[in-house]
């Protein structure tokens, strides 16, 4: 990327619905236990959005917090990463922009499910690199609990709802906060590993109510997630001329603590560099990475000057990674 055309992180915001659902509460209505969920996933509790709270609502809260953190509400584009848009059509991003009072700006959705935030960062960096935008609000917001069958112990314990956001501004390649390089991939042949079969434009209706909920092949996804996130992490490090030892904080998609640990092990990364907030939020899909960044800033484990590796994996399949040095930014 040319000097003066990098995307630099300038603000960070998070928002979680207030309702906490812990494993004990889930165990009362599902054939599961706190012990199983904790030991197999690392999740203790998650937030579940109330019926009156949507992806757009959560995105407005997180986006507003990121603008406050950046100290300016001037942006000329908004990219919303989500797999749970309020409607099938239109995209939700314009409604988020209006909700934030950002009238007239470019606004669109990116759907790469749990990799959505990294894809949206790359998209925003492209808008900045081409001079299309100077400042971009990137939001990940998902209400994934709505896609889960309330009676399914295989998916209900894993997912939670929430939103996270960053402000990116035009800056220079070597300044703190500059994002890149990026590495992005997909493999559509494996779409069936995590899919909501009905309700989309191809199959609007189904006689089987289960078709409206997510079906997931957990073990196969687990293996792909570890291999792909490790591979993609190595690719961005290599492109940046860095080594695994140069990574201070590893912020991977929070899908399962065992996936994070196994990926770090494959990379040869010490466990104390792994950022994990999955215990309190579960898998929040496109919101996972900014929520993990915000929590790590709050608890002091992520500090200015840390070299941070972001890597994500999601349904599609999709995966991708990027790097930055943490700037002087705190959650708003
Ligand atoms: N409580 C109790 N038992 C359970 C539960 C539960 N909630 N869920 C499954 N089990 C049982 C199974 O029925 C099985 O029983 P059996 O041995 O009698 O058949 C046993 O526990 C083991 O099941 P596995 O599926 O082998 O368990 P595993 O250790 O693989 O953990 C899990 C399952 C947590 C889903 C794991 O595979 C995983 O995290 N996979 C990745 C999922 C993921 O990341 N999805 C999101 C992708 S990102 C996106 O884009 C949305």
CSV table of N, CA and C in Angstrom, one decimal, residues 158-240:
chain,number,residue,atom,x,y,z
A,158,UNK,N,-23.6,-22.2,22.3
A,158,UNK,CA,-22.4,-21.7,21.7
A,158,UNK,C,-22.5,-20.2,21.4
A,159,UNK,N,-23.7,-19.8,20.9
A,159,UNK,CA,-23.8,-18.5,20.3
A,159,UNK,C,-24.3,-17.4,21.3
A,160,UNK,N,-23.9,-16.2,21.1
A,160,UNK,CA,-24.4,-15.1,21.9
A,160,UNK,C,-24.6,-13.9,21.0
A,161,UNK,N,-25.2,-12.8,21.5
A,161,UNK,CA,-25.5,-11.6,20.7
A,161,UNK,C,-24.6,-10.5,21.1
A,162,UNK,N,-24.3,-9.6,20.2
A,162,UNK,CA,-23.6,-8.4,20.6
A,162,UNK,C,-23.1,-7.6,19.3
A,163,UNK,N,-22.4,-6.5,19.6
A,163,UNK,CA,-21.9,-5.7,18.5
A,163,UNK,C,-20.6,-5.0,18.9
A,164,UNK,N,-19.7,-4.8,17.9
A,164,UNK,CA,-18.4,-4.1,18.2
A,164,UNK,C,-18.1,-3.3,17.0
A,165,UNK,N,-17.3,-2.3,17.1
A,165,UNK,CA,-17.1,-1.4,16.0
A,165,UNK,C,-15.7,-0.7,16.1
A,166,UNK,N,-15.2,-0.3,15.0
A,166,UNK,CA,-13.9,0.5,15.0
A,166,UNK,C,-14.1,1.7,14.0
A,167,UNK,N,-13.4,2.8,14.2
A,167,UNK,CA,-13.3,3.8,13.2
A,167,UNK,C,-12.0,3.7,12.6
A,168,UNK,N,-11.9,3.7,11.3
A,168,UNK,CA,-10.6,3.7,10.5
A,168,UNK,C,-10.5,5.1,9.9
A,169,UNK,N,-9.3,5.6,9.9
A,169,UNK,CA,-9.0,6.9,9.2
A,169,UNK,C,-7.8,6.7,8.2
A,170,UNK,N,-7.7,7.6,7.3
A,170,UNK,CA,-6.6,7.5,6.4
A,170,UNK,C,-5.3,7.9,7.1
A,171,UNK,N,-4.3,7.1,6.9
A,171,UNK,CA,-3.0,7.4,7.6
A,171,UNK,C,-1.8,6.8,6.9
A,172,UNK,N,-0.7,6.6,7.6
A,172,UNK,CA,0.5,6.2,7.0
A,172,UNK,C,0.8,4.7,7.4
A,173,UNK,N,1.4,4.0,6.5
A,173,UNK,CA,1.6,2.6,6.7
A,173,UNK,C,2.4,2.2,7.9
A,174,UNK,N,3.3,3.0,8.3
A,174,UNK,CA,4.1,2.6,9.5
A,174,UNK,C,3.7,3.2,10.8
A,175,UNK,N,2.6,3.9,10.8
A,175,UNK,CA,2.2,4.5,12.1
A,175,UNK,C,1.4,3.5,12.9
A,176,UNK,N,1.4,3.6,14.3
A,176,UNK,CA,0.6,2.7,15.1
A,176,UNK,C,-0.9,2.7,14.7
A,177,UNK,N,-1.5,1.5,14.6
A,177,UNK,CA,-2.9,1.4,14.2
A,177,UNK,C,-3.1,1.1,12.8
A,178,UNK,N,-2.0,1.2,11.9
A,178,UNK,CA,-2.2,0.9,10.5
A,178,UNK,C,-2.4,-0.6,10.3
A,179,UNK,N,-3.5,-0.9,9.5
A,179,UNK,CA,-3.9,-2.3,9.3
A,179,UNK,C,-3.2,-2.9,8.1
A,180,UNK,N,-2.9,-4.1,8.2
A,180,UNK,CA,-2.4,-4.8,7.0
A,180,UNK,C,-1.1,-5.5,7.3
A,181,UNK,N,-0.7,-6.4,6.4
A,181,UNK,CA,-1.4,-6.9,5.2
A,181,UNK,C,-2.6,-7.7,5.6
A,182,UNK,N,-3.5,-7.9,4.6
A,182,UNK,CA,-4.6,-8.7,4.8
A,182,UNK,C,-4.5,-10.1,4.0
A,183,UNK,N,-5.2,-11.1,4.5
A,183,UNK,CA,-5.3,-12.4,3.8
A,183,UNK,C,-6.7,-12.9,4.0
A,184,UNK,N,-7.4,-13.1,2.9
A,184,UNK,CA,-8.8,-13.5,2.9
A,184,UNK,C,-9.0,-14.7,2.0
A,185,UNK,N,-9.9,-15.6,2.4
A,185,UNK,CA,-10.2,-16.9,1.7
A,185,UNK,C,-11.6,-17.3,1.8
A,186,UNK,N,-12.0,-18.2,0.9
A,186,UNK,CA,-13.3,-18.9,1.1
A,186,UNK,C,-13.3,-20.3,0.5
A,187,UNK,N,-14.3,-21.1,0.9
A,187,UNK,CA,-14.4,-22.4,0.3
A,187,UNK,C,-15.9,-22.8,0.3
A,188,UNK,N,-16.6,-22.4,-0.8
A,188,UNK,CA,-18.1,-22.5,-0.8
A,188,UNK,C,-18.6,-24.0,-0.9
A,189,UNK,N,-17.7,-24.9,-1.3
A,189,UNK,CA,-18.1,-26.3,-1.4
A,189,UNK,C,-18.5,-26.8,0.0
A,190,UNK,N,-18.0,-26.1,1.1
A,190,UNK,CA,-18.2,-26.6,2.4
A,190,UNK,C,-19.3,-25.7,3.1
A,191,UNK,N,-20.2,-25.1,2.3
A,191,UNK,CA,-21.2,-24.2,2.9
A,191,UNK,C,-22.1,-25.0,3.8
A,192,UNK,N,-22.4,-26.3,3.5
A,192,UNK,CA,-23.3,-27.1,4.3
A,192,UNK,C,-22.8,-27.3,5.8
A,193,UNK,N,-21.6,-27.1,6.1
A,193,UNK,CA,-21.1,-27.3,7.4
A,193,UNK,C,-21.7,-26.5,8.5
A,194,UNK,N,-22.2,-25.3,8.0
A,194,UNK,CA,-22.9,-24.4,9.0
A,194,UNK,C,-23.9,-23.6,8.1
A,195,UNK,N,-25.2,-24.0,8.2
A,195,UNK,CA,-26.1,-23.3,7.2
A,195,UNK,C,-27.5,-23.2,7.8
A,196,UNK,N,-28.2,-22.2,7.4
A,196,UNK,CA,-29.6,-22.1,7.7
A,196,UNK,C,-30.3,-22.3,6.3
A,197,UNK,N,-30.9,-23.6,6.1
A,197,UNK,CA,-31.3,-24.0,4.8
A,197,UNK,C,-32.4,-23.1,4.2
A,198,UNK,N,-33.4,-22.7,5.1
A,198,UNK,CA,-34.6,-22.0,4.5
A,198,UNK,C,-34.7,-20.6,5.0
A,199,UNK,N,-35.6,-19.8,4.3
A,199,UNK,CA,-35.8,-18.5,4.7
A,199,UNK,C,-35.1,-17.5,3.8
A,200,UNK,N,-34.1,-17.9,3.0
A,200,UNK,CA,-33.4,-17.1,2.1
A,200,UNK,C,-34.1,-16.9,0.8
A,201,UNK,N,-33.5,-16.3,-0.2
A,201,UNK,CA,-34.2,-16.1,-1.4
A,201,UNK,C,-34.3,-17.3,-2.3
A,202,UNK,N,-33.5,-18.3,-2.0
A,202,UNK,CA,-33.6,-19.6,-2.8
A,202,UNK,C,-34.7,-20.4,-2.3
A,203,UNK,N,-34.8,-20.6,-1.0
A,203,UNK,CA,-35.9,-21.4,-0.5
A,203,UNK,C,-36.6,-20.6,0.6
A,204,UNK,N,-37.6,-19.8,0.2
A,204,UNK,CA,-38.3,-18.9,1.1
A,204,UNK,C,-39.0,-19.7,2.2
A,205,UNK,N,-39.6,-20.9,1.9
A,205,UNK,CA,-40.4,-21.6,2.8
A,205,UNK,C,-40.0,-23.1,2.9
A,206,UNK,N,-40.3,-23.7,4.0
A,206,UNK,CA,-40.0,-25.1,4.2
A,206,UNK,C,-41.1,-25.7,5.1
A,207,UNK,N,-41.4,-26.9,4.8
A,207,UNK,CA,-42.4,-27.6,5.7
A,207,UNK,C,-41.8,-28.0,7.0
A,208,UNK,N,-40.4,-28.1,7.0
A,208,UNK,CA,-39.7,-28.5,8.3
A,208,UNK,C,-39.2,-27.3,9.0
A,209,UNK,N,-39.8,-27.0,10.2
A,209,UNK,CA,-39.4,-25.8,10.9
A,209,UNK,C,-37.9,-25.8,11.3
A,210,UNK,N,-37.3,-26.9,11.4
A,210,UNK,CA,-35.8,-26.9,11.7
A,210,UNK,C,-35.0,-26.3,10.6
A,211,UNK,N,-35.6,-26.2,9.3
A,211,UNK,CA,-34.8,-25.6,8.2
A,211,UNK,C,-34.6,-24.1,8.4
A,212,UNK,N,-35.3,-23.5,9.3
A,212,UNK,CA,-35.2,-22.1,9.5
A,212,UNK,C,-34.1,-21.8,10.6
A,213,UNK,N,-33.5,-22.9,11.1
A,213,UNK,CA,-32.5,-22.7,12.1
A,213,UNK,C,-31.1,-23.2,11.6
A,214,UNK,N,-30.1,-22.8,12.3
A,214,UNK,CA,-28.7,-23.2,11.9
A,214,UNK,C,-28.5,-24.7,12.1
A,215,UNK,N,-27.9,-25.4,11.1
A,215,UNK,CA,-27.4,-26.7,11.4
A,215,UNK,C,-25.9,-26.7,11.3
A,216,UNK,N,-25.2,-27.4,12.2
A,216,UNK,CA,-23.8,-27.2,12.3
A,216,UNK,C,-23.1,-28.6,12.5
A,217,UNK,N,-22.0,-28.8,11.7
A,217,UNK,CA,-21.2,-30.0,11.9
A,217,UNK,C,-19.9,-29.5,12.7
A,218,UNK,N,-20.1,-29.5,14.0
A,218,UNK,CA,-19.2,-28.9,14.9
A,218,UNK,C,-17.7,-29.4,14.8
A,219,UNK,N,-17.6,-30.7,14.8
A,219,UNK,CA,-16.2,-31.3,14.8
A,219,UNK,C,-15.5,-31.0,13.5
A,220,UNK,N,-16.1,-31.0,12.4
A,220,UNK,CA,-15.4,-30.7,11.1
A,220,UNK,C,-15.1,-29.3,11.1
A,221,UNK,N,-16.0,-28.4,11.5
A,221,UNK,CA,-15.7,-27.0,11.6
A,221,UNK,C,-14.5,-26.7,12.5
A,222,UNK,N,-14.5,-27.4,13.6
A,222,UNK,CA,-13.4,-27.2,14.6
A,222,UNK,C,-12.0,-27.5,13.9
A,223,UNK,N,-11.9,-28.6,13.1
A,223,UNK,CA,-10.6,-28.9,12.5
A,223,UNK,C,-10.3,-27.9,11.4
A,224,UNK,N,-11.2,-27.5,10.6
A,224,UNK,CA,-11.0,-26.5,9.6
A,224,UNK,C,-10.6,-25.1,10.2
A,225,UNK,N,-11.3,-24.8,11.3
A,225,UNK,CA,-11.0,-23.5,11.9
A,225,UNK,C,-9.6,-23.4,12.4
A,226,UNK,N,-9.1,-24.4,13.1
A,226,UNK,CA,-7.7,-24.4,13.6
A,226,UNK,C,-6.7,-24.3,12.4
A,227,UNK,N,-6.9,-25.2,11.4
A,227,UNK,CA,-5.9,-25.3,10.3
A,227,UNK,C,-5.9,-24.0,9.5
A,228,UNK,N,-7.1,-23.4,9.2
A,228,UNK,CA,-7.2,-22.3,8.4
A,228,UNK,C,-6.7,-21.0,9.1
A,229,UNK,N,-7.1,-20.8,10.3
A,229,UNK,CA,-6.6,-19.6,11.1
A,229,UNK,C,-5.1,-19.7,11.2
A,230,UNK,N,-4.5,-20.9,11.5
A,230,UNK,CA,-3.1,-20.9,11.7
A,230,UNK,C,-2.4,-20.6,10.3
A,231,UNK,N,-2.9,-21.2,9.2
A,231,UNK,CA,-2.3,-21.0,7.9
A,231,UNK,C,-2.4,-19.5,7.5
A,232,UNK,N,-3.6,-18.9,7.7
A,232,UNK,CA,-3.7,-17.5,7.4
A,232,UNK,C,-2.9,-16.5,8.2
A,233,UNK,N,-2.8,-16.9,9.5
A,233,UNK,CA,-1.9,-16.1,10.4
A,233,UNK,C,-0.5,-16.1,9.9
A,234,UNK,N,0.0,-17.3,9.5
A,234,UNK,CA,1.4,-17.4,9.0
A,234,UNK,C,1.5,-16.6,7.7
A,235,UNK,N,0.5,-16.6,6.9
A,235,UNK,CA,0.6,-15.8,5.6
A,235,UNK,C,0.8,-14.3,5.9
A,236,UNK,N,0.0,-13.8,6.8
A,236,UNK,CA,0.1,-12.3,7.0
A,236,UNK,C,1.4,-12.0,7.7
A,237,UNK,N,1.9,-12.9,8.6
A,237,UNK,CA,3.2,-12.6,9.2
A,237,UNK,C,4.3,-12.6,8.2
A,238,UNK,N,4.2,-13.6,7.3
A,238,UNK,CA,5.2,-13.7,6.3
A,238,UNK,C,5.2,-12.5,5.3
A,239,UNK,N,4.0,-12.1,5.0
A,239,UNK,CA,3.9,-10.9,4.1
A,239,UNK,C,4.4,-9.6,4.8
A,240,UNK,N,4.3,-9.6,6.1
A,240,UNK,CA,4.8,-8.4,6.8
A,240,UNK,C,6.3,-8.5,7.2
